[in-house]
Structures are given as structure tokens and as C-alpha cells.
PDB file of C-alpha atoms in Angstrom:
ATOM      1  CA  UNK F 213     -76.960 -26.712-142.428  1.00  0.00           C
ATOM      2  CA  UNK F 214     -78.049 -23.096-142.616  1.00  0.00           C
ATOM      3  CA  UNK F 215     -80.584 -22.598-139.813  1.00  0.00           C
ATOM      4  CA  UNK F 216     -81.084 -18.880-140.311  1.00  0.00           C
ATOM      5  CA  UNK F 217     -84.185 -19.146-142.522  1.00  0.00           C
ATOM      6  CA  UNK F 218     -85.954 -22.378-141.643  1.00  0.00           C
ATOM      7  CA  UNK F 219     -89.482 -21.047-141.329  1.00  0.00           C
ATOM      8  CA  UNK F 220     -92.094 -23.249-139.649  1.00  0.00           C
ATOM      9  CA  UNK F 221     -89.679 -26.181-139.227  1.00  0.00           C
ATOM     10  CA  UNK F 222     -87.177 -24.132-137.246  1.00  0.00           C
ATOM     11  CA  UNK F 223     -88.606 -25.126-133.847  1.00  0.00           C
ATOM     12  CA  UNK F 224     -88.715 -28.840-134.697  1.00  0.00           C
ATOM     13  CA  UNK F 225     -85.135 -28.846-135.941  1.00  0.00           C
ATOM     14  CA  UNK F 226     -83.868 -26.906-132.915  1.00  0.00           C
ATOM     15  CA  UNK F 227     -85.850 -29.065-130.476  1.00  0.00           C
ATOM     16  CA  UNK F 228     -84.396 -32.228-131.990  1.00  0.00           C
ATOM     17  CA  UNK F 229     -80.919 -30.675-131.889  1.00  0.00           C
ATOM     18  CA  UNK F 230     -81.190 -29.665-128.229  1.00  0.00           C
ATOM     19  CA  UNK F 231     -82.368 -33.136-127.227  1.00  0.00           C
ATOM     20  CA  UNK F 232     -79.276 -34.555-128.927  1.00  0.00           C
ATOM     21  CA  UNK F 233     -77.113 -32.074-126.981  1.00  0.00           C
ATOM     22  CA  UNK F 234     -78.787 -33.190-123.730  1.00  0.00           C
ATOM     23  CA  UNK F 235     -77.941 -36.790-124.557  1.00  0.00           C
ATOM     24  CA  UNK F 236     -74.341 -35.802-125.288  1.00  0.00           C
ATOM     25  CA  UNK F 237     -74.039 -33.998-121.925  1.00  0.00           C
ATOM     26  CA  UNK F 238     -75.432 -36.972-120.024  1.00  0.00           C
ATOM     27  CA  UNK F 239     -73.186 -39.378-121.955  1.00  0.00           C
ATOM     28  CA  UNK F 240     -70.138 -37.223-121.147  1.00  0.00           C
ATOM     29  CA  UNK F 241     -71.007 -37.391-117.449  1.00  0.00           C
ATOM     30  CA  UNK F 242     -71.482 -41.160-117.707  1.00  0.00           C
ATOM     31  CA  UNK F 243     -67.979 -41.510-119.191  1.00  0.00           C
ATOM     32  CA  UNK F 244     -66.505 -39.366-116.426  1.00  0.00           C
ATOM     33  CA  UNK F 245     -68.178 -41.625-113.860  1.00  0.00           C
ATOM     34  CA  UNK F 246     -66.729 -44.680-115.615  1.00  0.00           C
ATOM     35  CA  UNK F 247     -63.289 -43.075-115.467  1.00  0.00           C
ATOM     36  CA  UNK F 248     -63.757 -42.348-111.770  1.00  0.00           C
ATOM     37  CA  UNK F 249     -64.962 -45.906-111.116  1.00  0.00           C
ATOM     38  CA  UNK F 250     -62.007 -47.372-112.978  1.00  0.00           C
ATOM     39  CA  UNK F 251     -64.181 -49.089-115.579  1.00  0.00           C
ATOM     40  CA  UNK F 252     -63.349 -46.868-118.579  1.00  0.00           C
ATOM     41  CA  UNK F 253     -60.744 -47.800-121.168  1.00  0.00           C
ATOM     42  CA  UNK F 254     -58.740 -45.414-123.309  1.00  0.00           C
ATOM     43  CA  UNK F 255     -59.459 -46.229-126.953  1.00  0.00           C
ATOM     44  CA  UNK F 256     -57.039 -43.610-128.275  1.00  0.00           C
ATOM     45  CA  UNK F 257     -53.704 -44.766-129.728  1.00  0.00           C
ATOM     46  CA  UNK F 258     -51.607 -43.712-126.736  1.00  0.00           C
ATOM     47  CA  UNK F 259     -50.376 -45.250-123.512  1.00  0.00           C
ATOM     48  CA  UNK F 260     -52.364 -43.058-121.119  1.00  0.00           C
ATOM     49  CA  UNK F 261     -53.961 -45.229-118.492  1.00  0.00           C
ATOM     50  CA  UNK F 262     -57.248 -43.874-117.240  1.00  0.00           C
ATOM     51  CA  UNK F 263     -56.764 -45.820-114.009  1.00  0.00           C
ATOM     52  CA  UNK F 264     -54.747 -42.904-112.619  1.00  0.00           C
ATOM     53  CA  UNK F 265     -58.014 -40.961-112.391  1.00  0.00           C
ATOM     54  CA  UNK F 266     -59.851 -43.684-110.447  1.00  0.00           C
ATOM     55  CA  UNK F 267     -61.467 -42.190-107.374  1.00  0.00           C
ATOM     56  CA  UNK F 268     -60.073 -38.722-108.076  1.00  0.00           C
ATOM     57  CA  UNK F 269     -63.082 -36.985-109.611  1.00  0.00           C
ATOM     58  CA  UNK F 270     -65.535 -35.090-107.402  1.00  0.00           C
ATOM     59  CA  UNK F 271     -69.170 -35.372-108.438  1.00  0.00           C
ATOM     60  CA  UNK F 272     -70.657 -33.768-105.334  1.00  0.00           C
ATOM     61  CA  UNK F 273     -71.278 -30.303-106.827  1.00  0.00           C
ATOM     62  CA  UNK F 274     -71.517 -30.689-110.582  1.00  0.00           C
ATOM     63  CA  UNK F 275     -72.388 -27.460-112.356  1.00  0.00           C
ATOM     64  CA  UNK F 276     -74.117 -27.353-115.714  1.00  0.00           C
ATOM     65  CA  UNK F 277     -73.396 -24.100-117.512  1.00  0.00           C
ATOM     66  CA  UNK F 278     -74.040 -22.727-120.964  1.00  0.00           C
ATOM     67  CA  UNK F 279     -74.561 -19.650-123.083  1.00  0.00           C
ATOM     68  CA  UNK F 280     -77.529 -19.054-125.394  1.00  0.00           C
ATOM     69  CA  UNK F 281     -78.415 -22.436-126.945  1.00  0.00           C
ATOM     70  CA  UNK F 282     -76.041 -23.960-124.397  1.00  0.00           C
ATOM     71  CA  UNK F 283     -77.988 -22.290-121.605  1.00  0.00           C
ATOM     72  CA  UNK F 284     -81.189 -23.920-122.796  1.00  0.00           C
ATOM     73  CA  UNK F 285     -79.269 -27.188-123.183  1.00  0.00           C
ATOM     74  CA  UNK F 286     -78.194 -26.838-119.549  1.00  0.00           C
ATOM     75  CA  UNK F 287     -81.800 -26.409-118.416  1.00  0.00           C
ATOM     76  CA  UNK F 288     -83.046 -29.376-120.421  1.00  0.00           C
ATOM     77  CA  UNK F 289     -80.167 -31.544-119.185  1.00  0.00           C
ATOM     78  CA  UNK F 290     -80.711 -30.581-115.551  1.00  0.00           C
ATOM     79  CA  UNK F 291     -84.403 -31.391-115.833  1.00  0.00           C
ATOM     80  CA  UNK F 292     -83.420 -34.891-116.986  1.00  0.00           C
ATOM     81  CA  UNK F 293     -80.455 -35.657-114.736  1.00  0.00           C
ATOM     82  CA  UNK F 294     -80.309 -34.752-111.026  1.00  0.00           C
ATOM     83  CA  UNK F 295     -76.576 -35.515-110.887  1.00  0.00           C
ATOM     84  CA  UNK F 296     -76.084 -31.910-112.004  1.00  0.00           C
ATOM     85  CA  UNK F 297     -76.428 -29.946-108.760  1.00  0.00           C
ATOM     86  CA  UNK F 298     -76.485 -26.328-109.925  1.00  0.00           C
ATOM     87  CA  UNK F 299     -76.940 -24.450-113.189  1.00  0.00           C
ATOM     88  CA  UNK F 300     -75.552 -21.208-114.554  1.00  0.00           C
ATOM     89  CA  UNK F 301     -77.471 -19.926-117.547  1.00  0.00           C
ATOM     90  CA  UNK F 302     -75.884 -17.154-119.598  1.00  0.00           C
ATOM     91  CA  UNK F 303     -78.310 -15.424-121.975  1.00  0.00           C
ATOM     92  CA  UNK F 304     -80.411 -18.576-122.226  1.00  0.00           C
ATOM     93  CA  UNK F 305     -82.067 -18.773-125.646  1.00  0.00           C
ATOM     94  CA  UNK F 306     -85.297 -20.571-124.826  1.00  0.00           C
ATOM     95  CA  UNK F 307     -86.731 -21.067-128.315  1.00  0.00           C
ATOM     96  CA  UNK F 308     -85.749 -24.739-128.641  1.00  0.00           C
ATOM     97  CA  UNK F 309     -87.358 -25.712-125.311  1.00  0.00           C
ATOM     98  CA  UNK F 310     -90.277 -23.294-125.199  1.00  0.00           C
ATOM     99  CA  UNK F 311     -92.801 -26.166-125.309  1.00  0.00           C
ATOM    100  CA  UNK F 312     -90.954 -28.501-122.921  1.00  0.00           C
ATOM    101  CA  UNK F 313     -92.378 -29.120-119.450  1.00  0.00           C
ATOM    102  CA  UNK F 314     -89.193 -28.741-117.441  1.00  0.00           C
ATOM    103  CA  UNK F 315     -89.016 -29.652-113.765  1.00  0.00           C
ATOM    104  CA  UNK F 316     -85.784 -28.363-112.308  1.00  0.00           C
ATOM    105  CA  UNK F 317     -85.245 -28.579-108.565  1.00  0.00           C
ATOM    106  CA  UNK F 318     -81.585 -27.557-108.598  1.00  0.00           C
ATOM    107  CA  UNK F 319     -80.510 -23.964-107.854  1.00  0.00           C
ATOM    108  CA  UNK F 320     -80.124 -21.769-110.930  1.00  0.00           C
ATOM    109  CA  UNK F 321     -78.270 -18.553-111.636  1.00  0.00           C
ATOM    110  CA  UNK F 322     -79.395 -16.588-114.690  1.00  0.00           C
ATOM    111  CA  UNK F 323     -77.022 -13.956-116.073  1.00  0.00           C
ATOM    112  CA  UNK F 324     -78.482 -11.995-118.957  1.00  0.00           C
ATOM    113  CA  UNK F 325     -77.551  -9.080-121.114  1.00  0.00           C
ATOM    114  CA  UNK F 326     -80.290  -6.681-122.106  1.00  0.00           C
ATOM    115  CA  UNK F 327     -80.045  -7.899-125.720  1.00  0.00           C
ATOM    116  CA  UNK F 328     -81.725 -11.154-124.635  1.00  0.00           C
ATOM    117  CA  UNK F 329     -84.784  -9.350-123.266  1.00  0.00           C
ATOM    118  CA  UNK F 330     -87.058 -10.467-126.077  1.00  0.00           C
ATOM    119  CA  UNK F 331     -90.649 -10.862-124.870  1.00  0.00           C
ATOM    120  CA  UNK F 332     -91.043 -14.529-125.880  1.00  0.00           C
ATOM    121  CA  UNK F 333     -87.660 -15.441-124.411  1.00  0.00           C
ATOM    122  CA  UNK F 334     -88.432 -13.703-121.119  1.00  0.00           C
ATOM    123  CA  UNK F 335     -91.806 -15.470-120.881  1.00  0.00           C
ATOM    124  CA  UNK F 336     -90.130 -18.872-121.263  1.00  0.00           C
ATOM    125  CA  UNK F 337     -87.431 -17.951-118.727  1.00  0.00           C
ATOM    126  CA  UNK F 338     -90.043 -16.657-116.282  1.00  0.00           C
ATOM    127  CA  UNK F 339     -91.799 -20.046-116.213  1.00  0.00           C
ATOM    128  CA  UNK F 340     -88.592 -21.705-115.040  1.00  0.00           C
ATOM    129  CA  UNK F 341     -87.657 -18.928-112.632  1.00  0.00           C
ATOM    130  CA  UNK F 342     -91.114 -18.967-111.017  1.00  0.00           C
ATOM    131  CA  UNK F 343     -91.285 -22.775-110.882  1.00  0.00           C
ATOM    132  CA  UNK F 344     -88.622 -23.306-108.257  1.00  0.00           C
ATOM    133  CA  UNK F 345     -86.609 -22.069-105.338  1.00  0.00           C
ATOM    134  CA  UNK F 346     -83.037 -20.830-105.322  1.00  0.00           C
ATOM    135  CA  UNK F 347     -83.309 -18.855-108.538  1.00  0.00           C
ATOM    136  CA  UNK F 348     -81.174 -15.746-108.967  1.00  0.00           C
ATOM    137  CA  UNK F 349     -81.540 -13.491-111.985  1.00  0.00           C
ATOM    138  CA  UNK F 350     -79.189 -10.687-112.988  1.00  0.00           C
ATOM    139  CA  UNK F 351     -79.153  -8.475-116.054  1.00  0.00           C
ATOM    140  CA  UNK F 352     -76.021  -6.698-117.226  1.00  0.00           C
ATOM    141  CA  UNK F 353     -76.770  -3.425-118.976  1.00  0.00           C
TER     142      UNK F 353
END
């Protein structure tokens, strides 16, 4: 689907898309926990036993990280799932979550390039930066 010229529906399409991405991130973490607990089964046609990973995955400092749309996905996911302990947001493109009421208590690191200093994007980022502790923001010129 070409999303470059969607007009007034662009936000709705992107918001729906980012919520799907959030679900995918949470589902991926759920599968990793199943693997770690020894309750996951390999459905691929190979002989790899997932039991060798039982108890070997460390979930104590999970980092959610993404660039652009992925950065916004990281923020939305972290606001929904506290199992992610820290976030790194690279040039977060906030359009798809600009109307979401995000509550993020985890520490966040924002790394931006000056090309992402669009007024509307900065306003959306500022709400998240100002709404919590342990927020670091850097801009690379």
C-alpha cells in the first residue's frame, strides 16, 4: 500500500498500523518467555529443540529500541508493557501516536538528528520527555 499520499486518513491508517506493531512486539516477548520457561514448541520442520534455551534468557533489563516509526512503536509498546525496562528512541516519528495518552515510567534515551526537528514532532516528543524522569535527549548535527 502506498502511504505517501493518504490525505485525511493517513493518521488513522498509521495509528492502526502502530497498534498492530505494538501487539507484535508484545507477542514476540511472550514467545521468548515461553521459550525461557520451557513451554514453547518449535513448529518449524527441523530438529532444533527449544528446551536448550530453558532458563537461559535474561529478562531483567529488556530494552525496547527503534528508529522513526519503530521509535514511536517502542514508546507505545513500553506504555503498554512494563516488562520493557528501558527505551532508546532514534529519530522517533511521533505522527502515528500524536493523540495517544502514553504513560511511560521507564527510562528513555532519545537520539535525534536535526532533520527530525519538525515542530509537530518536537511537540509530541516534548510531552513524553516532560512527563517522566530519567529522560535523556541528544541531537546529532
